[in-house]
Coordinates of C-alpha atoms and ligand atoms in Angstrom, one line a residue:
X4 CA 0.0 0.0 0.0
X5 CA 1.3 3.4 -0.9
X6 CA 2.0 6.0 1.8
X7 CA -0.8 8.3 0.7
X8 CA -3.3 5.4 0.6
X9 CA -2.4 4.6 4.2
X10 CA -2.9 8.2 5.2
X11 CA -6.3 8.2 3.5
X12 CA -7.4 5.1 5.3
X13 CA -6.4 6.7 8.6
X14 CA -8.3 9.9 7.8
X15 CA -11.3 7.9 6.8
X16 CA -11.2 6.0 10.1
X17 CA -11.1 9.3 12.1
X18 CA -13.9 10.7 10.0
X19 CA -16.1 7.7 10.6
X20 CA -15.4 7.7 14.4
X21 CA -16.1 11.4 14.5
X22 CA -19.3 11.2 12.4
X23 CA -20.6 8.4 14.7
X24 CA -19.7 10.0 18.1
X25 CA -18.8 13.6 18.0
X26 CA -21.4 16.4 18.2
X27 CA -19.7 19.5 16.8
X28 CA -20.2 23.1 17.7
X29 CA -22.3 25.1 15.2
X30 CA -22.6 22.3 12.6
X31 CA -25.3 20.6 10.7
X32 CA -24.5 17.0 11.3
X33 CA -26.0 15.3 8.3
X34 CA -24.0 17.5 6.0
X35 CA -20.8 17.1 8.0
X36 CA -21.1 13.3 8.2
X37 CA -21.7 13.1 4.4
X38 CA -18.6 15.3 3.6
X39 CA -16.3 14.0 6.4
X40 CA -14.7 16.4 8.8
X41 CA -11.4 17.9 8.0
X42 CA -8.9 16.4 10.3
X43 CA -6.2 18.8 11.5
X44 CA -3.1 17.0 12.8
X45 CA -0.4 19.5 13.4
X46 CA 0.5 23.1 13.3
X47 CA 3.6 25.4 13.3
X48 CA 3.9 29.1 13.1
X49 CA 1.0 30.4 11.1
X50 CA 0.3 27.1 9.3
X51 CA -1.8 24.1 9.9
X52 CA -1.6 20.7 8.3
X53 CA -4.5 18.3 7.7
X54 CA -4.3 14.5 7.9
X55 CA -3.8 14.3 4.1
X56 CA -0.7 16.5 4.4
X57 CA -2.3 19.6 3.0
X58 CA -0.9 22.9 4.4
X59 CA -3.2 25.7 5.3
X60 CA -2.2 29.3 6.1
X61 CA -4.3 30.1 9.2
X62 CA -5.7 33.5 8.5
X63 CA -7.9 33.3 11.5
X64 CA -5.4 32.3 14.2
X65 CA -7.6 29.3 15.1
X66 CA -10.8 31.1 16.3
X67 CA -9.2 34.6 16.7
X68 CA -7.0 33.3 19.4
X69 CA -3.6 31.8 18.5
X70 CA -1.8 35.2 18.9
X71 CA 1.7 33.9 19.4
X72 CA 1.3 31.3 16.6
X73 CA 1.5 27.5 16.8
X74 CA 4.3 25.3 18.2
X75 CA 5.7 27.7 20.8
X76 CA 7.9 25.6 23.1
X77 CA 7.9 28.2 25.8
X78 CA 4.2 27.7 26.3
X79 CA 4.4 23.9 26.2
X80 CA 7.3 23.9 28.7
X81 CA 5.5 26.3 31.1
X82 CA 2.4 24.0 31.0
X83 CA 4.6 20.9 31.5
X84 CA 6.4 22.4 34.4
X85 CA 3.1 23.4 36.1
X86 CA 1.6 20.0 35.4
X87 CA 4.5 18.4 37.2
X88 CA 4.6 20.8 40.1
X89 CA 0.9 21.5 40.7
X90 CA -1.4 20.0 38.1
X91 CA -4.5 21.2 39.9
X92 CA -5.6 22.9 42.9
X93 CA -8.6 25.2 43.3
X94 CA -8.9 28.8 44.5
X95 CA -11.9 28.2 46.7
X96 CA -11.5 28.0 50.5
X97 CA -9.1 30.9 50.9
X98 CA -6.4 29.3 48.7
X99 CA -4.4 30.4 45.8
X100 CA -1.3 29.2 43.9
X101 CA 1.8 31.0 42.5
X102 CA 0.7 31.0 38.9
X103 CA -2.7 32.5 39.5
X104 CA -1.3 35.2 41.9
X105 CA 1.4 36.1 39.4
X106 CA -0.9 36.2 36.4
X107 CA -3.4 38.5 38.2
X108 CA -0.6 40.9 39.1
X109 CA 0.9 40.7 35.6
X110 CA -2.5 41.4 34.0
X111 CA -3.0 44.4 36.2
X112 CA 0.1 46.0 34.6
X113 CA -1.4 45.5 31.1
X114 CA -5.1 46.5 31.6
X115 CA -6.2 50.1 31.5
X116 CA -5.6 52.1 34.7
X117 CA -7.7 51.1 37.7
X118 CA -8.6 47.7 36.1
X119 CA -6.8 45.7 38.7
X120 CA -9.0 42.7 39.9
X121 CA -9.6 39.5 38.0
X122 CA -12.0 36.6 38.3
X123 CA -10.9 33.6 36.4
X124 CA -13.0 31.2 34.3
X125 CA -12.4 28.9 31.4
X126 CA -14.1 30.4 28.4
X127 CA -15.3 33.7 27.1
X128 CA -18.9 32.5 27.7
X129 CA -18.2 31.7 31.3
X130 CA -16.6 35.1 31.8
X131 CA -19.6 36.9 30.4
X132 CA -22.0 34.7 32.3
X133 CA -20.0 35.5 35.5
X134 CA -20.2 39.2 34.7
X135 CA -24.0 39.1 34.5
X136 CA -24.0 37.8 38.1
X137 CA -21.4 40.4 39.2
X138 CA -23.6 43.2 37.8
X139 CA -26.7 41.9 39.6
X140 CA -24.7 41.5 42.8
X141 CA -23.2 44.9 42.4
X142 CA -26.5 46.7 42.1
X143 CA -28.1 44.6 44.8
X144 CA -25.2 45.6 47.2
X145 CA -25.6 49.2 46.1
X146 CA -29.2 49.1 47.3
X147 CA -30.6 49.4 43.8
X148 CA -32.0 46.0 43.0
X149 CA -34.3 47.4 40.5
X150 CA -31.4 48.3 38.2
X151 CA -31.6 45.0 36.3
X152 CA -31.8 45.4 32.5
X153 CA -28.6 44.7 30.6
X154 CA -28.4 46.2 27.1
X155 CA -26.4 44.6 24.3
X156 CA -26.2 45.0 20.6
X157 CA -27.6 43.3 17.5
X158 CA -25.0 40.9 16.0
X159 CA -23.0 40.9 19.2
X160 CA -21.2 37.7 20.0
X161 CA -20.7 37.1 23.7
X162 CA -20.7 33.3 23.9
X163 CA -23.2 30.4 24.1
X164 CA -24.0 29.7 27.7
X165 CA -27.5 30.7 28.7
X166 CA -26.6 34.1 29.9
X167 CA -23.9 34.8 27.3
X168 CA -26.1 33.6 24.4
X169 CA -28.8 35.9 25.7
X170 CA -26.4 38.8 25.6
X171 CA -25.4 37.8 22.0
X172 CA -27.5 39.4 19.3
X173 CA -27.1 37.1 16.4
X174 CA -30.7 36.2 15.7
X175 CA -30.2 32.5 15.0
X176 CA -28.7 32.0 18.5
X177 CA -32.0 32.5 20.4
X178 CA -35.0 30.5 19.2
X179 CA -33.6 27.0 19.6
X180 CA -33.0 27.6 23.3
X181 CA -35.9 29.9 24.1
X182 CA -33.6 32.9 24.7
X183 CA -32.9 35.6 25.6
X184 CA -33.5 35.3 29.4
X185 CA -35.5 38.2 30.9
X186 CA -33.9 41.6 31.5
X187 CA -31.6 41.5 28.5
X188 CA -32.4 43.7 25.5
X189 CA -30.6 44.6 22.3
X190 CA -30.1 47.9 20.5
X191 CA -28.8 48.9 17.1
X192 CA -25.2 48.2 16.0
X193 CA -22.8 50.6 14.2
X194 CA -22.4 48.7 10.9
X195 CA -22.1 51.7 8.6
X196 CA -21.3 49.8 5.4
X197 CA -24.5 47.7 5.7
X198 CA -26.9 50.1 7.3
X199 CA -25.5 53.6 6.7
X200 CA -26.6 54.1 3.1
X201 CA -25.8 57.7 2.1
X202 CA -25.6 58.9 5.7
X203 CA -22.3 60.5 6.8
X204 CA -20.3 57.9 8.8
X205 CA -19.9 60.1 11.8
X206 CA -23.5 61.1 11.8
X207 CA -24.4 57.5 11.6
X208 CA -22.2 56.6 14.5
X209 CA -23.8 59.3 16.7
X210 CA -27.3 58.2 15.6
X211 CA -26.7 54.6 16.5
X212 CA -25.0 55.5 19.8
X213 CA -28.1 57.5 20.7
X214 CA -30.3 54.5 20.2
X215 CA -28.7 53.5 23.6
X216 CA -30.0 56.7 25.1
X217 CA -33.5 56.2 23.6
X218 CA -33.7 52.7 25.0
X219 CA -32.5 53.8 28.5
X220 CA -35.1 56.5 28.5
X221 CA -37.8 54.1 27.3
X222 CA -37.0 51.6 30.1
X223 CA -36.1 54.2 32.7
X224 CA -32.5 54.7 33.8
X225 CA -33.4 53.4 37.3
X226 CA -33.9 50.0 35.7
X227 CA -30.9 49.8 33.5
X228 CA -27.9 48.0 35.0
X229 CA -25.2 47.9 32.3
X230 CA -24.3 48.0 28.6
X231 CA -22.0 45.3 27.1
X232 CA -20.2 45.6 23.8
X233 CA -17.1 44.4 21.9
X234 CA -14.8 47.4 21.1
X235 CA -14.9 46.0 17.5
X236 CA -17.6 43.4 16.8
X237 CA -15.9 40.2 15.7
X238 CA -18.1 37.2 14.9
X239 CA -21.0 39.6 14.0
X240 CA -19.0 40.8 10.9
X241 CA -15.9 42.7 12.1
X242 CA -17.7 45.9 12.6
X243 CA -15.5 48.9 13.4
X244 CA -17.6 51.8 14.6
X245 CA -17.2 55.3 13.3
X246 CA -15.0 57.5 15.6
X247 CA -18.1 59.4 16.8
X248 CA -19.6 56.2 18.3
X249 CA -17.6 55.3 21.4
X250 CA -17.4 58.8 23.0
X251 CA -21.1 59.2 22.7
X252 CA -21.8 55.7 24.2
X253 CA -19.5 56.6 27.1
X254 CA -21.3 59.9 27.6
X255 CA -24.6 58.2 27.7
X256 CA -23.5 55.4 30.1
X257 CA -22.1 58.1 32.5
X258 CA -25.1 60.3 32.3
X259 CA -27.6 57.5 33.3
X260 CA -25.2 55.6 35.6
X261 CA -25.2 52.5 33.4
X262 CA -22.1 50.3 33.9
X263 CA -20.0 49.9 30.7
X264 CA -18.5 46.5 29.9
X265 CA -16.0 45.9 27.1
X266 CA -16.0 42.3 25.8
X267 CA -12.3 42.0 24.9
X268 CA -12.4 38.3 24.1
X269 CA -11.3 39.0 20.5
X270 CA -9.9 42.5 20.8
X271 CA -7.7 41.7 23.9
X272 CA -4.0 40.7 23.8
X273 CA -2.8 42.7 21.0
X274 CA -5.2 42.1 18.2
X275 CA -6.0 45.8 17.6
X276 CA -2.5 47.0 18.1
X277 CA -2.8 47.7 21.9
X278 CA -3.0 45.2 24.7
X279 CA -6.8 45.8 24.8
X280 CA -9.2 47.0 22.2
X281 CA -10.5 49.6 24.8
X282 CA -7.1 51.2 24.6
X283 CA -7.1 51.4 20.8
X284 CA -10.6 52.8 20.7
X285 CA -10.4 55.2 23.6
X286 CA -12.9 53.3 25.9
X287 CA -12.8 53.5 29.7
X288 CA -15.0 50.6 30.8
X289 CA -16.1 49.6 34.3
X290 CA -15.2 46.0 33.5
X291 CA -13.9 43.8 30.7
X292 CA -13.9 40.1 29.8
X293 CA -11.0 38.4 28.2
X294 CA -10.1 34.9 26.9
X295 CA -8.7 33.6 23.6
X296 CA -5.4 35.5 23.2
X297 CA -4.8 35.3 27.0
X298 CA -3.2 31.9 26.4
X299 CA -3.1 32.1 22.6
X300 CA -5.6 29.2 22.9
X301 CA -3.0 26.8 24.3
X302 CA -5.1 26.4 27.4
X303 CA -8.7 27.3 28.2
X304 CA -8.6 30.4 30.3
X305 CA -10.7 33.5 30.7
X306 CA -11.2 36.4 33.1
X307 CA -13.5 39.1 34.1
X308 CA -11.6 42.2 35.1
X309 CA -13.3 44.9 37.2
X310 CA -12.3 48.4 37.8
X311 CA -12.3 50.3 41.1
X312 CA -16.0 51.1 41.2
X313 CA -17.2 47.5 40.9
X314 CA -14.1 46.0 42.4
X315 CA -14.4 48.1 45.6
X316 CA -18.0 47.1 46.1
X317 CA -17.5 43.4 45.3
X318 CA -14.3 43.1 47.4
X319 CA -15.8 44.9 50.4
X320 CA -19.1 43.0 50.5
X321 CA -20.0 41.6 53.9
X322 CA -21.2 38.4 52.4
X323 CA -19.7 35.6 50.4
X324 CA -19.9 35.8 46.6
X325 CA -21.7 32.5 45.7
X326 CA -19.9 31.9 42.4
X327 CA -16.8 30.1 41.1
X328 CA -15.7 27.2 38.9
X329 CA -13.7 24.1 39.8
X330 CA -11.1 25.4 37.4
X331 CA -11.2 29.1 38.3
X332 CA -7.5 30.1 38.3
X333 CA -6.3 26.7 37.1
X334 CA -2.6 26.6 37.8
X335 CA -1.6 25.1 34.4
X336 CA -3.7 27.5 32.4
X337 CA -2.3 30.4 34.4
X338 CA 1.2 29.2 33.9
X339 CA 0.6 29.1 30.1
X340 CA -1.0 32.5 30.3
X341 CA 2.1 33.9 31.9
X342 CA 4.4 32.3 29.3
X343 CA 2.2 33.7 26.6
X344 CA 2.5 37.2 27.9
X345 CA 6.2 36.8 28.2
X346 CA 6.5 35.8 24.6
X347 CA 4.3 38.7 23.5
X348 CA 6.4 41.1 25.5
X349 CA 9.8 39.7 24.4
X350 CA 8.8 39.7 20.7
X351 CA 7.0 43.1 21.0
X352 CA 4.0 41.5 19.3
X353 CA 1.6 44.2 20.4
X354 CA 3.9 46.9 19.2
X355 CA 4.2 45.2 15.8
X356 CA 0.5 44.7 15.5
X357 CA 0.0 48.4 16.2
X358 CA 3.1 49.4 14.1
X359 CA 5.1 48.0 11.2
X360 CA 3.3 44.7 10.8
X361 CA -0.2 46.0 11.4
X362 CA 0.4 48.8 9.0
X363 CA 1.7 46.5 6.3
X364 CA -1.3 44.1 6.8
X365 CA -3.7 47.1 6.5
X366 CA -1.9 48.4 3.4
X367 CA -2.2 45.0 1.7
X368 CA -5.8 44.7 2.8
X369 CA -6.6 48.1 1.3
X370 CA -5.1 47.1 -2.0
X371 CA -7.9 44.6 -2.5
X372 CA -10.4 47.5 -2.9
X373 CA -9.5 47.7 -6.6
X374 CA -11.2 44.2 -7.1
X375 CA -14.5 44.3 -9.0
X376 CA -16.4 42.4 -6.3
X377 CA -14.8 44.1 -3.2
X378 CA -17.1 46.9 -2.0
X379 CA -15.1 47.9 1.1
X380 CA -12.2 46.7 3.2
X381 CA -11.7 47.8 6.8
X382 CA -9.4 46.8 9.6
X383 CA -7.3 47.7 12.6
X384 CA -4.1 46.1 13.8
X385 CA -4.3 42.5 12.6
X386 CA -8.0 42.4 12.0
X387 CA -9.3 42.8 8.5
X388 CA -12.7 42.5 6.7
X389 CA -13.5 42.4 3.0
X390 CA -17.0 43.1 1.8
X391 CA -17.9 41.1 -1.3
X392 CA -20.6 42.8 -3.4
X393 CA -22.3 42.5 -6.7
X394 CA -22.5 46.3 -7.1
X395 CA -20.1 48.7 -5.5
X396 CA -22.4 51.7 -5.9
X397 CA -25.5 50.2 -4.3
X398 CA -23.7 47.7 -2.1
X399 CA -26.0 44.9 -3.4
X400 CA -24.9 41.5 -2.3
X401 CA -24.6 38.1 -4.1
X402 CA -26.6 35.2 -2.6
X403 CA -23.7 33.2 -1.1
X404 CA -20.5 34.8 -2.1
X405 CA -19.0 34.3 1.4
X406 CA -19.5 30.5 1.3
X407 CA -18.1 30.3 -2.2
X408 CA -15.1 32.3 -1.3
X409 CA -14.4 30.4 1.9
X410 CA -14.5 27.1 0.0
X411 CA -12.0 28.4 -2.6
X412 CA -9.8 29.6 0.3
X413 CA -9.7 26.1 1.8
X414 CA -9.0 24.5 -1.5
X415 CA -6.1 26.9 -2.1
X416 CA -4.5 26.6 1.3
X417 CA -5.9 29.6 3.1
X418 CA -8.3 29.8 6.1
X419 CA -10.4 32.9 5.8
X420 CA -13.7 33.1 7.7
X421 CA -17.0 34.1 5.9
X422 CA -19.6 36.0 7.9
X423 CA -22.4 36.3 5.4
X424 CA -20.7 38.1 2.5
X425 CA -18.0 39.6 4.7
X426 CA -14.6 37.8 4.5
X427 CA -12.7 38.1 7.7
X428 CA -9.0 37.9 8.6
X429 CA -7.3 37.7 12.1
X430 CA -3.9 36.0 11.6
X431 CA -1.4 35.2 14.4
X432 CA 0.4 38.3 15.5
X433 CA 3.7 36.7 14.7
X434 CA 3.0 36.9 11.0
X435 CA 5.9 38.4 8.9
X436 CA 5.8 40.6 5.9
X437 CA 6.5 37.8 3.4
X438 CA 3.7 35.8 5.1
X439 CA 1.4 38.7 4.8
X440 CA 2.3 38.9 1.0
X441 CA 1.5 35.2 0.7
X442 CA -1.8 35.6 2.6
X443 CA -3.0 38.4 0.4
X444 CA -1.8 36.7 -2.8
X445 CA -4.0 33.7 -1.9
X446 CA -6.9 35.9 -0.8
X447 CA -6.8 37.8 -4.1
X448 CA -6.7 34.5 -6.1
X449 CA -9.7 33.2 -4.2
X450 CA -11.7 36.4 -4.6
X451 CA -10.9 36.1 -8.4
X452 CA -12.2 32.5 -8.4
X453 CA -15.3 33.6 -6.5
X454 CA -15.9 36.4 -9.1
X455 CA -15.5 33.8 -11.9
X456 CA -18.1 31.5 -10.2
X457 CA -20.5 34.4 -9.8
X458 CA -20.1 35.3 -13.5
X459 CA -18.1 38.5 -12.9
X460 CA -15.2 38.9 -15.3
Ligands
LIG521 N1 -17.0 37.1 23.5 C1 -16.5 37.3 22.2 C2 -16.3 38.7 21.7 C3 -16.2 36.2 21.4 O1 -15.8 36.4 20.2 C4 -16.9 34.8 23.2 C5 -17.2 35.9 24.0 C6 -17.2 33.4 23.8 O2 -16.0 32.8 24.1 P1 -16.0 31.2 24.2 O3 -14.6 30.9 24.7 O4 -17.0 30.8 25.2 O5 -16.2 30.6 22.8 C7 -16.4 34.9 21.9 C8 -16.1 33.7 21.1 C9 -16.4 32.7 15.0 C10 -16.4 32.3 16.5 O6 -16.7 31.8 14.2 C11 -16.2 33.3 17.4 C12 -16.1 32.9 18.8 C13 -16.3 31.6 19.1 C14 -16.6 30.6 18.2 C15 -16.6 31.0 16.8 O7 -16.2 33.8 14.7 N2 -16.0 33.9 19.7

């Protein structure tokens, strides 16, 4: 039997086991079983390999998370060392461990001023769910238990647990599970390219921000607890708000005493060119959630960070906070988180994403605007979006351009995510200029192939 035939049999075996026994996230299982799942077997730098030996340039850093790239020995060694010394102990019962204590202190040096206290969990969803409980506890302790409604945005992605999925504003996430839970409402989102029409971008940004004020007034400020938003919306379409948006949102939150929460799960850890998206976009939140880039995905780890106002109240409560996970502050995950930050600092990855490398990425992204089916490109740091359109003037869309383009990307060795007709990029922060050239050469070729399929010459 030839080598490749052996590999194929092995792949087939994994696909069959997987089809029989594995329920995948966000998948239609009939379709998946018929096609056979792609089996990823190894990774190095910005590349992945599947079980057939095909190489893929990972333009999405996994799911927006592998910021230091794949195959980093420092992270593996830090995890191995912690696994040998202290594979597990909890942080309940007045206990901590060196890794969790050191990571908390390290994070406090990176977060915006005053954001100094961290509650640890394992995923972005758990962090956001924990935050809902913190907000309720905070207002209850403040003697304002009627301040209960949390406002979030259409097309927001805050995770999938019951609370986090309720905060999320992607319409398909709610009906299957009878969500959202009570006291969560959604307002408009600042997607100028899709919704702005001929309106001036800054005017649009102000108008959308003021929909927050309208809703607060409708509900009554005494009943509104908090507003949650991603600095740049990720999974909802990589939506970068006009500059007028965030200052107005902050003015409104202050005026009506509504807590402001930044979901930094994608934007955190260098993605936008600063440690946190809030720093890039000039946001001063009361609290933030973080995950993904915190360990570059090498271990599941997340946190809710609270500033002085919430922190002082929660830390000084005269009652126990009834919340915490078995793995809150897991020593191995925290050890890997520390090693991840060390690598990011040593290699100046945040500085590069906000400087030379981010600028080069943005320049190459902008060059795609000359393509006949590219209506807009936008980005910040190492985030990029490409709007595929039938008509640049009217911004009319094709039916499934995103799906077609994504399939061409896979076939040609590039992972680029499709969100409707928006193609999205979020590569590892270690990407080099020649690798950026390779990424955009592949992207252009795949957009060409998409245009051909759609009958555009
Ligand atoms: N907040 C934000 C902003 C996210 O992007 C979560 C919270 C939830 O994190 P966990 O760790 O619970 O998944 C996320 C996750 C996609 C995609 O296809 C995006 C996410 C997750 C899965 C897929 O874009 N973001």
